[in-house]
Short mmCIF file of C-alpha atoms in Angstrom, two decimals:
data_model
loop_
_atom_site.label_atom_id
_atom_site.label_comp_id
_atom_site.label_asym_id
_atom_site.label_seq_id
_atom_site.Cartn_x
_atom_site.Cartn_y
_atom_site.Cartn_z
CA MET A 178 88.48 -3.07 -44.32
CA GLY A 179 85.93 -0.76 -46.42
CA THR A 180 81.96 0.13 -46.99
CA SER A 181 79.83 2.24 -48.55
CA ASP A 182 76.37 4.35 -48.15
CA PRO A 183 74.87 6.47 -50.56
CA THR A 184 77.14 9.31 -50.52
CA THR A 185 80.69 7.86 -49.77
CA ILE A 186 83.09 5.47 -49.59
CA THR A 187 85.20 4.25 -47.05
CA LEU A 188 88.39 2.42 -46.92
CA LEU A 189 90.74 1.36 -44.38
CA GLY A 190 89.15 4.35 -42.25
CA GLU A 191 89.71 7.26 -44.74
CA ASN A 192 87.26 8.83 -46.92
CA LEU A 193 88.16 7.29 -50.55
CA ALA A 194 87.46 9.97 -52.71
CA GLU A 195 88.45 13.07 -50.65
CA ASP A 196 91.49 11.03 -48.46
CA LEU A 197 92.70 8.37 -50.84
CA MET A 198 92.44 9.22 -54.64
CA GLY A 199 95.08 11.92 -55.93
CA GLU A 200 96.61 11.44 -52.46
CA VAL A 201 98.71 8.23 -52.14
CA SER A 202 100.06 6.26 -55.02
CA PHE A 203 98.50 2.32 -55.99
CA GLY A 204 101.68 0.80 -54.52
CA GLU A 205 100.98 2.45 -50.89
CA LEU A 206 97.20 1.36 -50.71
CA ALA A 207 98.43 -1.95 -51.79
CA PHE A 208 100.83 -1.60 -48.96
CA ARG A 209 98.45 -0.66 -46.66
CA LEU A 210 95.84 -2.86 -47.58
CA ILE A 211 97.83 -5.99 -46.95
CA THR A 212 99.43 -4.88 -43.87
CA ARG A 213 97.23 -2.61 -42.39
CA ARG A 214 99.74 0.20 -41.84
CA ARG A 215 101.27 3.12 -43.70
CA PRO A 216 104.61 2.11 -45.15
CA GLU A 217 107.75 4.39 -44.04
CA PRO A 218 108.87 6.54 -47.54
CA GLY A 219 111.91 3.79 -47.50
CA GLN A 220 109.59 0.70 -47.03
CA LEU A 221 107.19 1.93 -50.24
CA LYS A 222 109.92 2.63 -52.05
CA VAL A 223 111.06 -1.17 -52.07
CA PHE A 224 107.64 -2.37 -52.30
CA GLU A 225 107.09 -0.62 -55.63
CA ALA A 226 110.32 -1.46 -56.99
CA VAL A 227 109.96 -4.82 -56.16
CA LEU A 228 106.55 -4.87 -58.10
CA VAL A 229 107.84 -2.93 -60.82
CA ALA A 230 110.61 -5.92 -60.80
CA LEU A 231 107.49 -8.77 -60.83
CA ALA A 232 105.83 -6.92 -63.94
CA ASP A 233 106.97 -8.94 -67.14
CA HIS A 234 109.76 -10.60 -67.86
CA GLY A 235 109.03 -11.29 -71.54
CA PHE A 236 107.07 -14.20 -73.33
CA THR A 237 106.77 -16.59 -70.05
CA PRO A 238 104.28 -19.43 -70.14
CA THR A 239 101.73 -16.73 -68.04
CA ALA A 240 101.89 -14.66 -71.04
CA ILE A 241 101.24 -16.99 -73.40
CA ALA A 242 98.75 -18.42 -71.56
CA SER A 243 97.11 -15.03 -71.50
CA ARG A 244 97.55 -14.42 -74.95
CA LEU A 245 96.18 -18.02 -76.26
CA THR A 246 92.87 -17.70 -73.85
CA LEU A 247 92.32 -14.48 -75.30
CA HIS A 248 92.61 -15.56 -78.85
CA SER A 249 90.51 -18.43 -78.09
CA ALA A 250 87.92 -16.18 -76.26
CA PRO A 251 88.63 -12.76 -77.33
CA GLU A 252 84.98 -11.59 -75.43
CA SER A 253 87.23 -12.82 -71.74
CA VAL A 254 89.50 -10.47 -70.79
CA GLN A 255 89.08 -11.50 -67.43
CA GLY A 256 89.65 -15.09 -68.56
CA ALA A 257 92.74 -14.25 -70.57
CA MET A 258 93.75 -12.04 -67.27
CA ALA A 259 92.83 -15.29 -64.71
CA ALA A 260 94.72 -18.14 -67.17
CA GLY A 261 97.68 -16.28 -66.73
CA LEU A 262 97.70 -15.35 -62.98
CA LEU A 263 96.45 -19.15 -62.80
CA GLY A 264 100.46 -20.08 -63.94
CA GLY A 265 101.97 -18.41 -60.80
CA GLY A 266 103.29 -21.50 -59.73
CA SER A 267 106.74 -22.75 -57.91
CA ARG A 268 108.67 -21.85 -61.09
CA PHE A 269 107.25 -18.55 -61.73
CA LEU A 270 106.20 -15.68 -59.63
CA GLY A 271 105.70 -18.20 -56.73
CA VAL A 272 109.43 -18.48 -56.12
CA THR A 273 108.58 -14.99 -54.41
CA GLU A 274 106.72 -16.75 -51.50
CA ASP A 275 108.91 -20.00 -51.36
CA THR A 276 111.73 -18.26 -50.84
CA ALA A 277 110.31 -16.20 -48.40
CA THR A 278 108.98 -18.97 -46.74
CA PHE A 279 112.43 -20.81 -46.93
CA LEU A 280 114.43 -17.95 -45.52
CA ALA A 281 112.45 -17.36 -42.58
CA ALA A 282 112.29 -21.44 -41.46
CA VAL A 283 116.07 -20.96 -41.18
CA LEU A 284 115.97 -17.58 -39.36
CA ALA A 285 113.74 -19.41 -36.68
CA GLU A 286 116.01 -22.05 -35.99
CA SER A 287 119.13 -19.89 -35.03
CA ALA A 288 120.27 -16.84 -33.07
CA GLU A 289 120.97 -14.08 -35.79
CA PRO A 290 125.28 -13.88 -37.05
CA ALA A 291 126.95 -10.98 -35.65
CA ASP A 292 128.94 -10.79 -39.19
CA GLU A 293 129.34 -12.11 -42.49
CA ARG A 294 131.18 -15.11 -41.78
CA GLY A 295 128.65 -16.33 -39.44
CA TRP A 296 125.81 -16.04 -42.21
CA ASP A 297 127.85 -17.85 -44.42
CA GLU A 298 128.14 -20.82 -42.56
CA LEU A 299 124.43 -20.55 -41.36
CA ALA A 300 123.62 -20.29 -45.73
CA ARG A 301 126.10 -23.44 -45.88
CA THR A 302 124.01 -25.36 -43.17
CA ALA A 303 121.02 -24.57 -44.80
CA VAL A 304 121.53 -25.22 -48.27
CA ARG A 305 123.66 -28.61 -47.17
CA ARG A 306 120.29 -29.48 -45.47
CA ARG A 307 118.27 -29.38 -48.64
CA ARG A 308 120.35 -30.91 -50.70
CA GLU A 309 120.01 -33.80 -48.25
CA ALA A 310 116.70 -33.29 -48.18
CA GLY A 311 116.61 -34.03 -51.74
CA GLU A 312 115.23 -30.11 -52.67
CA LEU A 313 115.96 -27.27 -54.71
CA VAL A 314 117.14 -23.97 -52.37
CA PRO A 315 114.83 -21.74 -53.63
CA GLY A 316 115.94 -18.29 -55.19
CA LEU A 317 118.66 -19.93 -57.03
CA GLY A 318 118.97 -20.24 -60.93
CA HIS A 319 117.18 -18.05 -63.73
CA PRO A 320 116.55 -19.92 -67.13
CA VAL A 321 117.54 -16.58 -69.02
CA HIS A 322 120.33 -14.90 -66.65
CA GLU A 323 122.90 -17.71 -66.07
CA GLN A 324 125.29 -15.41 -64.89
CA GLN A 325 123.54 -12.67 -62.96
CA ASP A 326 119.66 -11.50 -62.50
CA PRO A 327 119.67 -7.91 -63.22
CA ARG A 328 117.17 -7.18 -60.69
CA THR A 329 119.09 -8.60 -57.86
CA PRO A 330 121.38 -6.07 -56.79
CA VAL A 331 119.57 -3.41 -58.05
CA LEU A 332 117.18 -4.28 -55.15
CA ILE A 333 119.77 -5.06 -52.41
CA ARG A 334 121.16 -1.44 -53.26
CA LEU A 335 117.47 -0.46 -52.88
CA ALA A 336 116.94 -1.65 -49.28
CA ARG A 337 120.36 -0.63 -47.74
CA GLU A 338 120.02 2.79 -49.31
CA SER A 339 116.17 3.11 -47.67
CA GLY A 340 116.82 1.09 -44.35
CA THR A 341 114.99 -1.85 -44.72
CA TYR A 342 117.80 -4.38 -45.49
CA GLY A 343 117.36 -7.33 -42.64
CA SER A 344 118.29 -10.42 -41.67
CA HIS A 345 115.95 -12.08 -44.60
CA LEU A 346 118.46 -10.11 -47.42
CA ALA A 347 121.52 -10.95 -45.74
CA LEU A 348 120.85 -14.17 -45.54
CA PHE A 349 120.27 -14.72 -48.96
CA GLU A 350 122.80 -12.69 -49.69
CA ALA A 351 124.86 -15.07 -48.33
CA ILE A 352 123.40 -18.49 -50.10
CA GLY A 353 124.78 -16.33 -53.02
CA ARG A 354 128.21 -16.34 -51.76
CA VAL A 355 128.43 -19.99 -50.73
CA ALA A 356 126.42 -21.96 -53.23
CA PRO A 357 128.92 -22.59 -55.93
CA GLY A 358 131.01 -24.33 -53.13
CA ALA A 359 128.28 -26.08 -51.78
CA LEU A 360 126.65 -27.10 -55.11
CA GLY A 361 129.13 -27.57 -57.40
CA ARG A 362 128.19 -24.93 -59.82
CA ARG A 363 127.32 -21.06 -59.79
CA LEU A 364 123.58 -20.59 -59.82
CA PRO A 365 122.39 -16.69 -59.54
CA LEU A 366 120.73 -15.77 -57.07
CA ASN A 367 117.23 -14.76 -59.36
CA GLY A 368 114.70 -11.51 -59.06
CA ALA A 369 111.90 -13.34 -57.54
CA GLY A 370 113.84 -15.00 -54.75
CA VAL A 371 115.50 -11.37 -54.12
CA CYS A 372 111.95 -10.04 -54.11
CA GLY A 373 111.15 -12.51 -51.41
CA ALA A 374 113.44 -11.84 -49.06
CA ALA A 375 113.10 -7.99 -49.74
CA LEU A 376 109.16 -8.34 -48.99
CA ALA A 377 109.83 -10.31 -45.60
CA ASP A 378 112.13 -7.24 -44.38
CA LEU A 379 109.01 -5.41 -44.80
CA GLY A 380 107.63 -7.36 -42.17
CA LEU A 381 104.95 -8.98 -44.92
CA PRO A 382 104.08 -12.59 -44.27
CA ALA A 383 105.50 -15.10 -46.49
CA GLU A 384 102.05 -16.60 -46.83
CA ILE A 385 100.96 -13.83 -48.83
CA LEU A 386 103.79 -12.82 -50.89
CA ARG A 387 102.95 -14.72 -53.82
CA GLY A 388 99.66 -12.38 -53.63
CA CYS A 389 102.22 -9.71 -54.17
CA ALA A 390 103.78 -11.09 -57.20
CA LEU A 391 100.51 -11.76 -58.57
CA LEU A 392 99.53 -8.22 -57.67
CA ALA A 393 102.67 -7.11 -60.16
CA ARG A 394 102.17 -9.57 -62.83
CA ALA A 395 98.77 -8.40 -63.27
CA ALA A 396 99.90 -5.49 -64.83
CA GLY A 397 102.55 -6.54 -67.38
CA LEU A 398 99.24 -9.79 -68.23
CA LEU A 399 97.33 -6.26 -69.14
CA GLY A 400 99.92 -4.88 -71.01
CA HIS A 401 100.33 -8.23 -73.30
CA ILE A 402 96.63 -8.40 -73.59
CA ALA A 403 96.75 -5.11 -75.02
CA GLU A 404 99.97 -6.04 -77.12
CA GLU A 405 97.81 -8.93 -78.38
CA MET A 406 94.78 -7.24 -79.48
CA ARG A 407 96.90 -4.66 -81.67
CA GLN A 408 99.46 -6.93 -82.47
CA PRO A 409 97.87 -10.59 -82.47
CA ILE A 410 100.82 -13.55 -82.08
CA ALA A 411 98.82 -16.09 -80.23
CA GLY A 412 97.33 -17.46 -83.67
CA GLU A 413 100.58 -17.91 -84.99
CA VAL A 414 102.12 -19.67 -81.57
CA TYR A 415 98.74 -22.12 -81.73
CA ARG A 416 99.39 -22.77 -85.49
CA ALA A 417 103.13 -23.81 -85.23
CA VAL A 418 102.85 -25.69 -82.05
CA ASP A 419 99.69 -27.67 -84.01
CA ARG A 420 101.47 -28.02 -87.65
CA ASN A 421 104.76 -29.29 -85.79
CA ALA A 422 103.43 -31.49 -83.20
CA GLU A 423 104.42 -35.36 -84.04
CA TYR A 424 101.43 -37.29 -83.55
CA VAL A 425 102.03 -40.63 -81.41
CA ASP A 426 100.18 -43.32 -82.02
CA PRO A 427 99.07 -44.89 -78.20
CA ASP A 428 98.70 -47.94 -79.65
CA ALA A 429 101.87 -48.40 -81.51
#
């Protein structure tokens, strides 16, 4: 993928200093590193929109972990970054990969529907099977955005406008339409899920998509770390938890 000698650095077959620096965005380089192909303009637009969508979501557990780690080890920025990234799992960030994997499995078992009614029926069957298996449908619901995740319609619109809207997003939208009837309650399509569907439509393999989410969140975590250095809050978080925790005698 890359190599170097005393005078040059070569990456993806190109001279890093002369051909890439100042010529391509970081998003384009990341896309090329992952896929080994140049993105079309529409693909790059959606890919970079996903990175922006997943960069930060406030005082989440990943951000808290980074800030507390920096408070404990202020000399270790790398430790603070790593602490936040390690929290990318099934509840935060990992949903991007989980949704893409789920959608790809459904699509692999069925022919692509010809119309919206067909997509809805396919989605209804997929949701029912998940319920029967006692599993949640990835990409549904959000702890803050209970009515609509503001990222979802924007990413869907960008995908349509850029010509990258495909079967994964079509199925994901259908799941959003049928979920209230199938589940008996309304759960919005969340941003992490729509990011997974959009990336899958770009042709990125599902098993790498958690890495894409972590790539995006790394920028947000670095921002939290920089803010923590300027305006520390982790000490207050630590003291608030420590002073308000209720001790329970294990032998009582």
